[in-house]
mmCIF file of C-alpha atoms in Angstrom:
data_model
loop_
_atom_site.group_PDB
_atom_site.id
_atom_site.type_symbol
_atom_site.label_atom_id
_atom_site.label_comp_id
_atom_site.label_asym_id
_atom_site.label_seq_id
_atom_site.Cartn_x
_atom_site.Cartn_y
_atom_site.Cartn_z
ATOM 1 C CA MET A 153 146.790 116.403 115.949
ATOM 2 C CA CYS A 154 145.735 113.363 113.847
ATOM 3 C CA ARG A 155 143.293 111.123 115.656
ATOM 4 C CA SER A 156 143.770 107.308 115.429
ATOM 5 C CA ARG A 157 146.663 107.754 113.032
ATOM 6 C CA THR A 158 147.671 104.087 113.017
ATOM 7 C CA GLU A 159 144.186 102.858 112.146
ATOM 8 C CA ARG A 160 143.725 105.596 109.562
ATOM 9 C CA LYS A 161 147.018 104.599 107.954
ATOM 10 C CA ARG A 162 146.020 100.946 107.878
ATOM 11 C CA ILE A 163 142.801 101.666 106.012
ATOM 12 C CA THR A 164 144.183 104.252 103.626
ATOM 13 C CA SER A 165 147.098 101.930 102.893
ATOM 14 C CA ALA A 166 144.525 99.351 101.819
ATOM 15 C CA ILE A 167 143.264 101.922 99.340
ATOM 16 C CA ASP A 168 146.823 102.505 98.116
ATOM 17 C CA SER A 169 147.478 98.833 97.482
ATOM 18 C CA LEU A 170 144.089 97.601 96.321
ATOM 19 C CA LEU A 171 142.323 100.359 94.456
ATOM 20 C CA LEU A 172 144.296 102.736 92.280
ATOM 21 C CA PRO A 173 147.964 102.394 93.221
ATOM 22 C CA ALA A 174 149.323 104.273 90.223
ATOM 23 C CA ALA A 175 147.151 107.289 90.902
ATOM 24 C CA PHE A 176 147.924 107.309 94.616
ATOM 25 C CA MET A 177 151.656 106.781 94.314
ATOM 26 C CA ALA A 178 151.814 109.858 92.111
ATOM 27 C CA PHE A 179 151.532 112.009 95.213
ATOM 28 C CA GLY A 180 153.032 109.657 97.773
ATOM 29 C CA THR A 181 151.941 109.331 101.355
ATOM 30 C CA PRO A 182 150.361 112.602 102.478
ATOM 31 C CA SER A 183 151.441 114.169 105.709
ATOM 32 C CA CYS A 184 149.009 114.855 108.519
ATOM 33 C CA ALA A 185 147.209 117.919 107.227
ATOM 34 C CA THR A 186 145.242 120.345 109.304
ATOM 35 C CA THR A 187 141.488 120.126 109.162
ATOM 36 C CA GLY A 188 138.419 121.480 110.832
ATOM 37 C CA GLU A 189 135.719 120.863 108.216
ATOM 38 C CA SER A 190 135.706 124.553 107.459
ATOM 39 C CA SER A 191 132.531 126.427 106.685
ATOM 40 C CA PRO A 192 131.781 129.867 105.252
ATOM 41 C CA THR A 193 131.718 131.468 108.707
ATOM 42 C CA ARG A 194 133.703 130.836 111.872
ATOM 43 C CA ASN A 195 133.685 132.235 115.400
ATOM 44 C CA SER A 196 136.869 134.211 114.657
ATOM 45 C CA SER A 197 135.125 136.160 111.903
ATOM 46 C CA GLN A 198 131.769 136.764 113.583
ATOM 47 C CA GLY A 199 130.874 140.429 113.544
ATOM 48 C CA LEU A 200 132.685 141.068 110.276
ATOM 49 C CA ASP A 201 130.659 141.628 107.143
ATOM 50 C CA ARG A 202 131.261 139.333 104.198
ATOM 51 C CA GLY A 203 133.547 141.750 102.386
ATOM 52 C CA ARG A 204 135.824 142.238 105.391
ATOM 53 C CA THR A 205 135.835 138.490 106.062
ATOM 54 C CA GLU A 206 136.843 137.743 102.478
ATOM 55 C CA GLN A 207 139.587 140.349 102.678
ATOM 56 C CA ALA A 208 140.896 138.891 105.913
ATOM 57 C CA HIS A 209 140.982 135.357 104.501
ATOM 58 C CA ASP A 210 142.537 136.625 101.266
ATOM 59 C CA LEU A 211 145.381 138.277 103.140
ATOM 60 C CA ALA A 212 145.878 135.228 105.350
ATOM 61 C CA CYS A 213 145.821 132.882 102.362
ATOM 62 C CA ASP A 214 148.415 135.004 100.544
ATOM 63 C CA GLY A 215 150.443 134.893 103.735
ATOM 64 C CA GLY A 216 150.568 131.111 103.620
ATOM 65 C CA LYS A 217 147.689 130.148 105.918
ATOM 66 C CA ALA A 218 146.225 127.123 104.130
ATOM 67 C CA GLU A 219 143.040 127.030 106.196
ATOM 68 C CA SER A 220 142.181 130.565 105.101
ATOM 69 C CA CYS A 221 142.543 129.542 101.452
ATOM 70 C CA THR A 222 139.985 126.792 102.056
ATOM 71 C CA GLU A 223 137.702 129.169 103.978
ATOM 72 C CA LEU A 224 137.790 131.697 101.158
ATOM 73 C CA GLY A 225 137.192 128.988 98.572
ATOM 74 C CA THR A 226 134.154 127.850 100.542
ATOM 75 C CA MET A 227 132.760 131.372 100.504
ATOM 76 C CA TYR A 228 133.076 131.546 96.707
ATOM 77 C CA TYR A 229 131.624 128.029 96.365
ATOM 78 C CA ASP A 230 128.577 128.730 98.551
ATOM 79 C CA ALA A 231 127.891 132.279 97.403
ATOM 80 C CA GLY A 232 124.758 132.967 95.425
ATOM 81 C CA GLY A 233 124.355 134.973 92.245
ATOM 82 C CA ALA A 234 127.269 136.807 90.695
ATOM 83 C CA ARG A 235 129.485 136.182 93.716
ATOM 84 C CA ASN A 236 129.443 132.445 93.075
ATOM 85 C CA ASN A 237 132.763 131.556 91.452
ATOM 86 C CA LEU A 238 133.444 127.826 91.234
ATOM 87 C CA VAL A 239 136.641 128.213 89.228
ATOM 88 C CA GLN A 240 138.159 130.468 91.877
ATOM 89 C CA ALA A 241 136.838 128.168 94.613
ATOM 90 C CA ALA A 242 138.653 125.228 93.035
ATOM 91 C CA GLN A 243 141.880 127.216 92.798
ATOM 92 C CA LEU A 244 141.646 128.201 96.451
ATOM 93 C CA PHE A 245 140.839 124.657 97.576
ATOM 94 C CA GLU A 246 143.926 123.524 95.679
ATOM 95 C CA ARG A 247 146.051 126.115 97.453
ATOM 96 C CA GLY A 248 144.614 125.013 100.776
ATOM 97 C CA CYS A 249 145.260 121.355 99.981
ATOM 98 C CA ASP A 250 148.804 122.007 98.775
ATOM 99 C CA GLY A 251 149.415 123.936 101.977
ATOM 100 C CA GLY A 252 148.397 120.981 104.132
ATOM 101 C CA ASN A 253 144.703 121.650 104.850
ATOM 102 C CA ALA A 254 142.885 118.325 104.604
ATOM 103 C CA ASP A 255 139.479 119.944 104.232
ATOM 104 C CA GLY A 256 140.717 121.771 101.118
ATOM 105 C CA CYS A 257 141.728 118.426 99.601
ATOM 106 C CA SER A 258 138.329 116.913 100.339
ATOM 107 C CA LYS A 259 136.384 119.873 98.983
ATOM 108 C CA LEU A 260 138.403 119.912 95.768
ATOM 109 C CA GLY A 261 137.949 116.145 95.540
ATOM 110 C CA LYS A 262 134.197 116.576 95.813
ATOM 111 C CA MET A 263 134.260 119.109 92.984
ATOM 112 C CA PHE A 264 136.045 116.582 90.748
ATOM 113 C CA HIS A 265 133.558 113.907 91.864
ATOM 114 C CA ASP A 266 130.551 116.098 91.033
ATOM 115 C CA GLY A 267 132.021 117.693 87.923
ATOM 116 C CA LYS A 268 131.169 121.054 89.446
ATOM 117 C CA GLY A 269 133.511 123.909 88.534
ATOM 118 C CA VAL A 270 135.977 121.407 87.059
ATOM 119 C CA ALA A 271 135.701 118.567 84.571
ATOM 120 C CA ARG A 272 134.478 115.392 86.282
ATOM 121 C CA ASP A 273 137.489 113.209 87.012
ATOM 122 C CA TYR A 274 137.028 110.286 89.389
ATOM 123 C CA ILE A 275 140.749 109.495 89.476
ATOM 124 C CA GLN A 276 141.492 112.994 90.715
ATOM 125 C CA ALA A 277 138.553 112.805 93.105
ATOM 126 C CA VAL A 278 139.860 109.596 94.672
ATOM 127 C CA ARG A 279 143.386 110.988 94.918
ATOM 128 C CA LEU A 280 142.239 114.153 96.681
ATOM 129 C CA LEU A 281 139.655 112.510 98.922
ATOM 130 C CA HIS A 282 142.230 109.940 99.966
ATOM 131 C CA LYS A 283 144.639 112.746 100.857
ATOM 132 C CA GLY A 284 141.936 114.590 102.763
ATOM 133 C CA CYS A 285 140.748 111.492 104.614
ATOM 134 C CA ASP A 286 144.279 110.491 105.547
ATOM 135 C CA GLY A 287 144.841 114.015 106.864
ATOM 136 C CA GLY A 288 141.798 113.847 109.126
ATOM 137 C CA SER A 289 138.953 115.234 106.990
ATOM 138 C CA ALA A 290 135.880 113.228 108.006
ATOM 139 C CA LYS A 291 133.888 114.356 104.969
ATOM 140 C CA GLY A 292 136.667 113.130 102.694
ATOM 141 C CA CYS A 293 136.467 109.682 104.304
ATOM 142 C CA THR A 294 132.690 109.569 103.883
ATOM 143 C CA LEU A 295 132.666 110.534 100.210
ATOM 144 C CA LEU A 296 135.514 108.137 99.473
ATOM 145 C CA GLY A 297 133.431 105.483 101.237
ATOM 146 C CA THR A 298 130.509 106.260 98.957
ATOM 147 C CA MET A 299 132.729 105.867 95.898
ATOM 148 C CA SER A 300 133.845 102.461 97.193
ATOM 149 C CA TYR A 301 130.233 101.533 98.009
ATOM 150 C CA ARG A 302 129.042 102.382 94.496
ATOM 151 C CA GLY A 303 132.146 101.304 92.616
ATOM 152 C CA THR A 304 132.583 104.809 91.231
ATOM 153 C CA GLY A 305 136.140 105.377 90.062
ATOM 154 C CA ILE A 306 137.382 102.541 92.285
ATOM 155 C CA PRO A 307 136.384 98.871 92.618
ATOM 156 C CA LYS A 308 133.230 98.239 94.612
ATOM 157 C CA GLN A 309 134.229 96.979 98.065
ATOM 158 C CA MET A 310 131.646 96.870 100.850
ATOM 159 C CA ALA A 311 134.110 96.204 103.676
ATOM 160 C CA LEU A 312 136.312 99.131 102.688
ATOM 161 C CA ALA A 313 133.280 101.397 102.266
ATOM 162 C CA ALA A 314 132.159 100.498 105.784
ATOM 163 C CA GLN A 315 135.606 101.256 107.226
ATOM 164 C CA LEU A 316 135.665 104.633 105.512
ATOM 165 C CA TYR A 317 132.145 105.456 106.687
ATOM 166 C CA GLU A 318 133.169 104.506 110.213
ATOM 167 C CA MET A 319 136.166 106.825 109.971
ATOM 168 C CA GLY A 320 133.892 109.602 108.721
ATOM 169 C CA CYS A 321 131.381 108.986 111.492
ATOM 170 C CA SER A 322 133.985 108.827 114.264
ATOM 171 C CA GLY A 323 135.543 111.991 112.855
ATOM 172 C CA GLY A 324 132.278 113.883 113.238
ATOM 173 C CA ASP A 325 130.667 113.634 109.794
ATOM 174 C CA ALA A 326 126.985 112.870 110.314
ATOM 175 C CA ASP A 327 126.515 111.403 106.830
ATOM 176 C CA GLY A 328 129.205 108.831 107.601
ATOM 177 C CA CYS A 329 127.104 107.602 110.537
ATOM 178 C CA SER A 330 123.945 107.511 108.410
ATOM 179 C CA PHE A 331 125.516 105.627 105.520
ATOM 180 C CA LEU A 332 127.156 103.098 107.831
ATOM 181 C CA GLY A 333 123.774 102.482 109.461
ATOM 182 C CA ARG A 334 122.221 101.995 106.025
ATOM 183 C CA MET A 335 124.782 99.302 105.217
ATOM 184 C CA TYR A 336 123.893 97.419 108.400
ATOM 185 C CA ARG A 337 120.163 97.731 107.879
ATOM 186 C CA PHE A 338 120.044 96.618 104.259
ATOM 187 C CA GLY A 339 122.426 93.678 104.571
ATOM 188 C CA ASP A 340 125.547 95.112 102.953
ATOM 189 C CA LEU A 341 127.449 94.021 106.064
ATOM 190 C CA PRO A 342 127.200 91.085 108.472
ATOM 191 C CA PRO A 343 124.741 91.820 111.320
ATOM 192 C CA ALA A 344 126.225 94.166 113.878
ATOM 193 C CA LYS A 345 126.937 92.880 117.361
ATOM 194 C CA LEU A 346 124.704 95.693 118.558
ATOM 195 C CA ILE A 347 121.260 94.831 117.162
ATOM 196 C CA GLN A 348 120.163 98.454 117.454
ATOM 197 C CA ALA A 349 123.159 99.669 115.411
ATOM 198 C CA PRO A 350 121.109 101.046 112.489
ATOM 199 C CA LYS A 351 118.800 103.005 114.799
ATOM 200 C CA VAL A 352 121.723 104.356 116.828
ATOM 201 C CA LEU A 353 123.669 105.362 113.721
ATOM 202 C CA PHE A 354 120.659 106.916 111.998
ATOM 203 C CA LYS A 355 119.885 108.948 115.116
ATOM 204 C CA MET A 356 123.505 110.052 115.396
ATOM 205 C CA GLY A 357 123.369 111.102 111.762
ATOM 206 C CA CYS A 358 120.050 112.907 112.033
ATOM 207 C CA ASP A 359 121.023 114.674 115.257
ATOM 208 C CA GLY A 360 124.260 115.741 113.593
ATOM 209 C CA GLY A 361 122.479 117.342 110.646
ATOM 210 C CA SER A 362 122.476 114.490 108.104
ATOM 211 C CA ALA A 363 119.317 114.759 106.011
ATOM 212 C CA GLU A 364 119.732 111.160 104.872
ATOM 213 C CA GLY A 365 120.028 110.085 108.498
ATOM 214 C CA CYS A 366 116.660 111.656 109.290
ATOM 215 C CA THR A 367 115.074 109.999 106.263
ATOM 216 C CA LEU A 368 116.545 106.595 107.084
ATOM 217 C CA LEU A 369 115.435 106.907 110.698
ATOM 218 C CA GLY A 370 111.980 107.803 109.386
ATOM 219 C CA GLN A 371 111.912 104.610 107.320
ATOM 220 C CA LEU A 372 112.842 102.599 110.385
ATOM 221 C CA VAL A 373 110.003 104.159 112.372
ATOM 222 C CA ASP A 374 107.603 103.875 109.424
ATOM 223 C CA ASP A 375 108.312 100.145 109.123
ATOM 224 C CA GLY A 376 108.393 99.511 112.861
ATOM 225 C CA ASP A 377 111.726 97.762 112.371
ATOM 226 C CA GLY A 378 113.233 97.351 115.820
ATOM 227 C CA VAL A 379 111.330 100.397 117.068
ATOM 228 C CA ALA A 380 107.691 101.242 117.765
ATOM 229 C CA LYS A 381 105.833 101.966 114.520
ATOM 230 C CA ASP A 382 104.918 105.642 114.450
ATOM 231 C CA PRO A 383 103.671 107.057 111.107
ATOM 232 C CA ALA A 384 103.356 110.598 112.466
ATOM 233 C CA LEU A 385 106.989 110.611 113.606
ATOM 234 C CA ALA A 386 108.031 109.045 110.301
ATOM 235 C CA LEU A 387 106.294 111.852 108.408
ATOM 236 C CA HIS A 388 108.076 114.432 110.553
ATOM 237 C CA LEU A 389 111.450 112.799 109.891
ATOM 238 C CA TYR A 390 110.775 112.590 106.146
ATOM 239 C CA ARG A 391 109.901 116.286 106.167
ATOM 240 C CA VAL A 392 113.115 117.167 108.008
ATOM 241 C CA GLY A 393 115.084 115.004 105.594
ATOM 242 C CA CYS A 394 113.470 116.556 102.538
ATOM 243 C CA GLU A 395 114.020 120.098 103.780
ATOM 244 C CA GLY A 396 117.652 119.214 104.418
ATOM 245 C CA GLY A 397 118.189 117.988 100.867
ATOM 246 C CA SER A 398 117.337 114.262 101.006
ATOM 247 C CA ALA A 399 115.693 113.340 97.707
ATOM 248 C CA LEU A 400 114.399 110.100 99.202
ATOM 249 C CA GLY A 401 112.905 112.073 102.094
ATOM 250 C CA CYS A 402 110.850 114.144 99.643
ATOM 251 C CA THR A 403 109.678 111.023 97.812
ATOM 252 C CA LEU A 404 108.641 109.244 100.994
ATOM 253 C CA GLN A 405 106.888 112.355 102.251
ATOM 254 C CA GLY A 406 104.990 112.334 98.966
ATOM 255 C CA GLU A 407 103.933 108.738 99.611
ATOM 256 C CA MET A 408 102.430 109.746 102.948
ATOM 257 C CA TYR A 409 100.417 112.530 101.281
ATOM 258 C CA ARG A 410 99.339 110.298 98.404
ATOM 259 C CA HIS A 411 97.936 107.604 100.669
ATOM 260 C CA GLY A 412 96.772 109.811 103.535
ATOM 261 C CA ILE A 413 99.055 108.239 106.135
ATOM 262 C CA ALA A 414 99.300 110.306 109.341
ATOM 263 C CA ILE A 415 97.995 113.306 107.391
ATOM 264 C CA LEU A 416 95.056 114.273 105.195
ATOM 265 C CA LYS A 417 95.293 112.752 101.732
ATOM 266 C CA ASP A 418 96.504 115.284 99.173
ATOM 267 C CA VAL A 419 97.617 113.777 95.866
ATOM 268 C CA ALA A 420 98.404 117.179 94.336
ATOM 269 C CA LEU A 421 100.854 117.851 97.171
ATOM 270 C CA ALA A 422 102.202 114.332 96.769
ATOM 271 C CA ALA A 423 102.974 115.173 93.140
ATOM 272 C CA GLN A 424 104.939 118.225 94.265
ATOM 273 C CA MET A 425 106.937 116.111 96.698
ATOM 274 C CA TYR A 426 107.628 113.461 94.042
ATOM 275 C CA GLU A 427 108.796 116.155 91.656
ATOM 276 C CA LYS A 428 111.113 117.627 94.263
ATOM 277 C CA GLY A 429 112.499 114.181 94.988
ATOM 278 C CA CYS A 430 112.909 113.397 91.297
ATOM 279 C CA GLU A 431 114.711 116.657 90.563
ATOM 280 C CA SER A 432 117.041 115.999 93.500
ATOM 281 C CA GLY A 433 118.002 112.537 92.286
ATOM 282 C CA SER A 434 115.366 110.099 93.573
ATOM 283 C CA ALA A 435 114.592 107.725 90.710
ATOM 284 C CA GLU A 436 111.672 106.359 92.736
ATOM 285 C CA GLY A 437 110.260 109.886 92.890
ATOM 286 C CA CYS A 438 110.402 110.080 89.097
ATOM 287 C CA ALA A 439 108.619 106.729 88.750
ATOM 288 C CA LEU A 440 105.831 107.689 91.157
ATOM 289 C CA LEU A 441 105.371 111.056 89.466
ATOM 290 C CA GLY A 442 105.140 109.227 86.137
ATOM 291 C CA GLU A 443 102.296 107.131 87.542
ATOM 292 C CA LEU A 444 100.365 110.243 88.532
ATOM 293 C CA TYR A 445 100.771 111.842 85.076
ATOM 294 C CA ARG A 446 99.832 108.581 83.372
ATOM 295 C CA ASP A 447 96.686 108.205 85.462
ATOM 296 C CA GLY A 448 95.762 111.880 85.753
ATOM 297 C CA ASP A 449 95.790 111.524 89.536
ATOM 298 C CA GLY A 450 96.425 114.797 91.358
ATOM 299 C CA VAL A 451 97.794 116.333 88.160
ATOM 300 C CA PRO A 452 96.369 116.734 84.643
ATOM 301 C CA LYS A 453 96.782 113.557 82.600
ATOM 302 C CA ASP A 454 99.875 113.953 80.428
ATOM 303 C CA ASP A 455 101.268 110.927 78.599
ATOM 304 C CA VAL A 456 104.289 112.825 77.290
ATOM 305 C CA ARG A 457 105.269 113.930 80.779
ATOM 306 C CA ALA A 458 104.600 110.429 82.116
ATOM 307 C CA ALA A 459 106.924 108.928 79.509
ATOM 308 C CA GLN A 460 109.655 111.415 80.431
ATOM 309 C CA MET A 461 109.362 110.492 84.093
ATOM 310 C CA PHE A 462 109.389 106.732 83.489
ATOM 311 C CA GLU A 463 112.414 107.022 81.225
ATOM 312 C CA LYS A 464 114.260 109.114 83.814
ATOM 313 C CA ALA A 465 113.358 106.587 86.519
ATOM 314 C CA CYS A 466 114.603 103.758 84.321
ATOM 315 C CA GLN A 467 117.928 105.489 83.749
ATOM 316 C CA GLY A 468 118.108 105.945 87.522
ATOM 317 C CA GLY A 469 117.796 102.217 88.155
ATOM 318 C CA VAL A 470 114.064 101.547 88.649
ATOM 319 C CA ALA A 471 113.686 98.335 86.638
ATOM 320 C CA GLU A 472 109.881 98.326 86.485
ATOM 321 C CA SER A 473 109.944 101.809 84.965
ATOM 322 C CA CYS A 474 112.128 100.418 82.173
ATOM 323 C CA THR A 475 109.397 97.894 81.416
ATOM 324 C CA VAL A 476 106.725 100.604 81.466
ATOM 325 C CA ILE A 477 108.605 102.926 79.104
ATOM 326 C CA SER A 478 109.310 99.932 76.867
ATOM 327 C CA ALA A 479 105.573 99.371 76.508
ATOM 328 C CA MET A 480 105.079 103.069 75.765
ATOM 329 C CA TYR A 481 107.647 102.935 72.948
ATOM 330 C CA SER A 482 106.022 99.780 71.596
ATOM 331 C CA LEU A 483 102.626 101.469 71.440
ATOM 332 C CA GLY A 484 103.701 104.997 70.566
ATOM 333 C CA TRP A 485 102.065 106.131 73.809
ATOM 334 C CA GLY A 486 103.432 109.505 74.890
ATOM 335 C CA VAL A 487 106.463 108.958 72.635
ATOM 336 C CA ALA A 488 107.070 108.211 68.979
ATOM 337 C CA LYS A 489 106.705 104.489 68.310
ATOM 338 C CA ASP A 490 110.127 102.843 68.258
ATOM 339 C CA LEU A 491 110.366 99.075 68.634
ATOM 340 C CA GLN A 492 114.145 99.027 68.829
ATOM 341 C CA ARG A 493 114.125 101.404 71.784
ATOM 342 C CA ALA A 494 111.320 99.356 73.293
ATOM 343 C CA ALA A 495 113.539 96.276 73.119
ATOM 344 C CA GLN A 496 116.466 98.149 74.673
ATOM 345 C CA PHE A 497 114.359 99.285 77.614
ATOM 346 C CA SER A 498 112.871 95.820 78.087
ATOM 347 C CA GLU A 499 116.381 94.393 78.234
ATOM 348 C CA LYS A 500 117.428 97.017 80.770
ATOM 349 C CA GLY A 501 114.363 96.240 82.861
ATOM 350 C CA CYS A 502 114.915 92.489 82.645
ATOM 351 C CA ASP A 503 118.585 92.807 83.589
ATOM 352 C CA GLY A 504 117.576 95.050 86.485
ATOM 353 C CA GLY A 505 115.211 92.478 87.940
ATOM 354 C CA SER A 506 111.862 93.189 86.280
ATOM 355 C CA ALA A 507 110.336 89.782 85.516
ATOM 356 C CA SER A 508 107.682 91.351 83.312
ATOM 357 C CA GLY A 509 110.481 93.052 81.385
ATOM 358 C CA CYS A 510 111.943 89.621 80.632
ATOM 359 C CA THR A 511 108.531 88.451 79.420
ATOM 360 C CA LYS A 512 108.148 91.451 77.142
ATOM 361 C CA LEU A 513 111.628 91.045 75.707
ATOM 362 C CA GLY A 514 110.995 87.327 75.198
ATOM 363 C CA LEU A 515 107.855 88.136 73.228
ATOM 364 C CA MET A 516 109.837 90.527 71.032
ATOM 365 C CA TYR A 517 112.395 87.786 70.283
ATOM 366 C CA LEU A 518 109.573 85.345 69.608
ATOM 367 C CA THR A 519 107.929 87.632 67.052
ATOM 368 C CA GLY A 520 111.054 89.364 65.731
ATOM 369 C CA LYS A 521 109.675 92.812 66.552
ATOM 370 C CA GLY A 522 112.387 95.328 67.398
ATOM 371 C CA VAL A 523 115.005 92.550 67.412
ATOM 372 C CA ILE A 524 116.095 89.718 65.148
ATOM 373 C CA GLN A 525 113.844 86.726 65.763
ATOM 374 C CA ASP A 526 115.526 84.248 68.104
ATOM 375 C CA LEU A 527 113.357 81.474 69.554
ATOM 376 C CA PRO A 528 115.996 80.009 71.930
ATOM 377 C CA ALA A 529 116.551 83.510 73.355
ATOM 378 C CA ALA A 530 112.795 83.911 73.808
ATOM 379 C CA PHE A 531 112.620 80.575 75.638
ATOM 380 C CA GLN A 532 115.429 81.556 78.023
ATOM 381 C CA LEU A 533 113.816 84.912 78.719
ATOM 382 C CA TYR A 534 110.493 83.261 79.542
ATOM 383 C CA LYS A 535 112.370 80.987 81.959
ATOM 384 C CA ARG A 536 113.880 84.023 83.658
ATOM 385 C CA ALA A 537 110.507 85.720 83.809
ATOM 386 C CA CYS A 538 108.794 82.662 85.260
ATOM 387 C CA SER A 539 111.566 82.192 87.843
ATOM 388 C CA GLY A 540 111.061 85.831 88.760
ATOM 389 C CA GLY A 541 107.370 85.267 89.445
ATOM 390 C CA ASP A 542 105.735 86.618 86.283
ATOM 391 C CA SER A 543 102.686 84.463 85.512
ATOM 392 C CA ASP A 544 102.554 85.554 81.863
ATOM 393 C CA GLY A 545 106.142 84.408 81.452
ATOM 394 C CA CYS A 546 105.232 81.020 82.934
ATOM 395 C CA GLU A 547 102.291 80.616 80.543
ATOM 396 C CA LEU A 548 104.357 81.542 77.505
ATOM 397 C CA LEU A 549 107.081 79.160 78.651
ATOM 398 C CA LYS A 550 104.546 76.343 78.779
ATOM 399 C CA GLU A 551 103.287 77.222 75.312
ATOM 400 C CA MET A 552 106.786 77.165 73.851
ATOM 401 C CA GLY A 553 107.474 73.853 75.613
ATOM 402 C CA LYS A 554 104.537 72.271 73.812
ATOM 403 C CA GLN A 555 105.909 73.196 70.392
#
C-alpha cells in the first residue's frame, strides 16, 4: 500500500515538470512499487546460513519475486572480500526495480550517484531515485532530496529538497529527519512553526540510527542552541556519530580532544580523529589535520603532508585552506614553487569567501606575479578584501587610492 499517494504524486510531479523532464518522461509515471527498505537479513531468513539464504533469494528472484532480487543484490553489495560483487549487485537491483520493488530502484540509483559498481551518471541516478521515491522508498526520497539540496544532477532547489527530506523522514528514513532538521537550523528554510524543530528532528534521526543526526544533535548541545549546553553529552554524540560513519562527527570529536573539552587533552588522538574525518569526506577535518602537520602539534612536523591536507580541504570547499595552500605555492613551502597555481588557489579562496585570499590575489595582480599585471583588478580585489574584514586589504586599498 502506498502511503500519502496524492501528496507523493504532487511532489514527484514537480520533479517531472521542473527538473529533468526529458529524462523522467523516458520511463513515464512509475506504478506503486513494493518496498520495505530491504537489508541483507530479514526475519524470514533468520536461522539460515548465508549460503542457504542466497540460494533461497536466488530461486525466488528467478521465480519473479522482485523483493528477493533486491535482497540478493544487497547481500552482494554489502559482502566483504571476494564475495563482494558490485556488478552483480547492480544487475540484481535492476531486476528488482524492473519487477516493481522501489527499494531496488533506490539502491541502483545510489550506485549511479556514487559511481560505485557502475559509471557515475547523475541523470540515471535521478531517474531511478525518483522512481523509488514515488514507489514508497524513503531512502530514495532522502537521496533525491540531497541531490536537489546540492544541485547535483538537478537544479538546486531548497523547497523541493525539504519536501523530499520530509517524505523520507515520514517514510521512516532517519537521515531524512536529520537533513530536514539541518535545513531548519542553518537557515535554508523559513523558521519552523515549532521552534524546537531542529532538536526534535535531530533526535528522531539519531534515535533512528542516523549518524549525521547524532552529530547534528551534538552540535546543538555543544552550542547550547535551544537546549542546555552540555559538552560531555556533545562529545558522546560526536563519538556515536563518528562510529556510525559521520565524517563531521569524527572531526568534531577531534576538536574536543585537541582543546581538552569534556575530556583530557590529547592532540595526538585529535589528529587521528581529524584524519578519520578527512578520509571520510570532512574537508574541515583535512584543514585541521593540515594545521597540526604544519605546526608539528601532536604529530611530527611535515610540510609536505600539511600542504596535501590544505589542498584537499580547499578542493572540499574550505576557503581559508585555499589561501593557505596559495601561500605555500608562492613560497615553495611543502610544494614546488608555482606562482600560477598560487594565483589559482587565491582566486578559489577569494571566491569562496576568504577575505585574505582576495588580498593575496590583489597583491599578485598588483605586482604581476603569477598573473598578468592588472591594477584595476588589484584595486577591486582589495575592495572585496576590505569589505570582508581583512585589515591588510583595507591598508592596501588606501595605498592604491593615494596613487
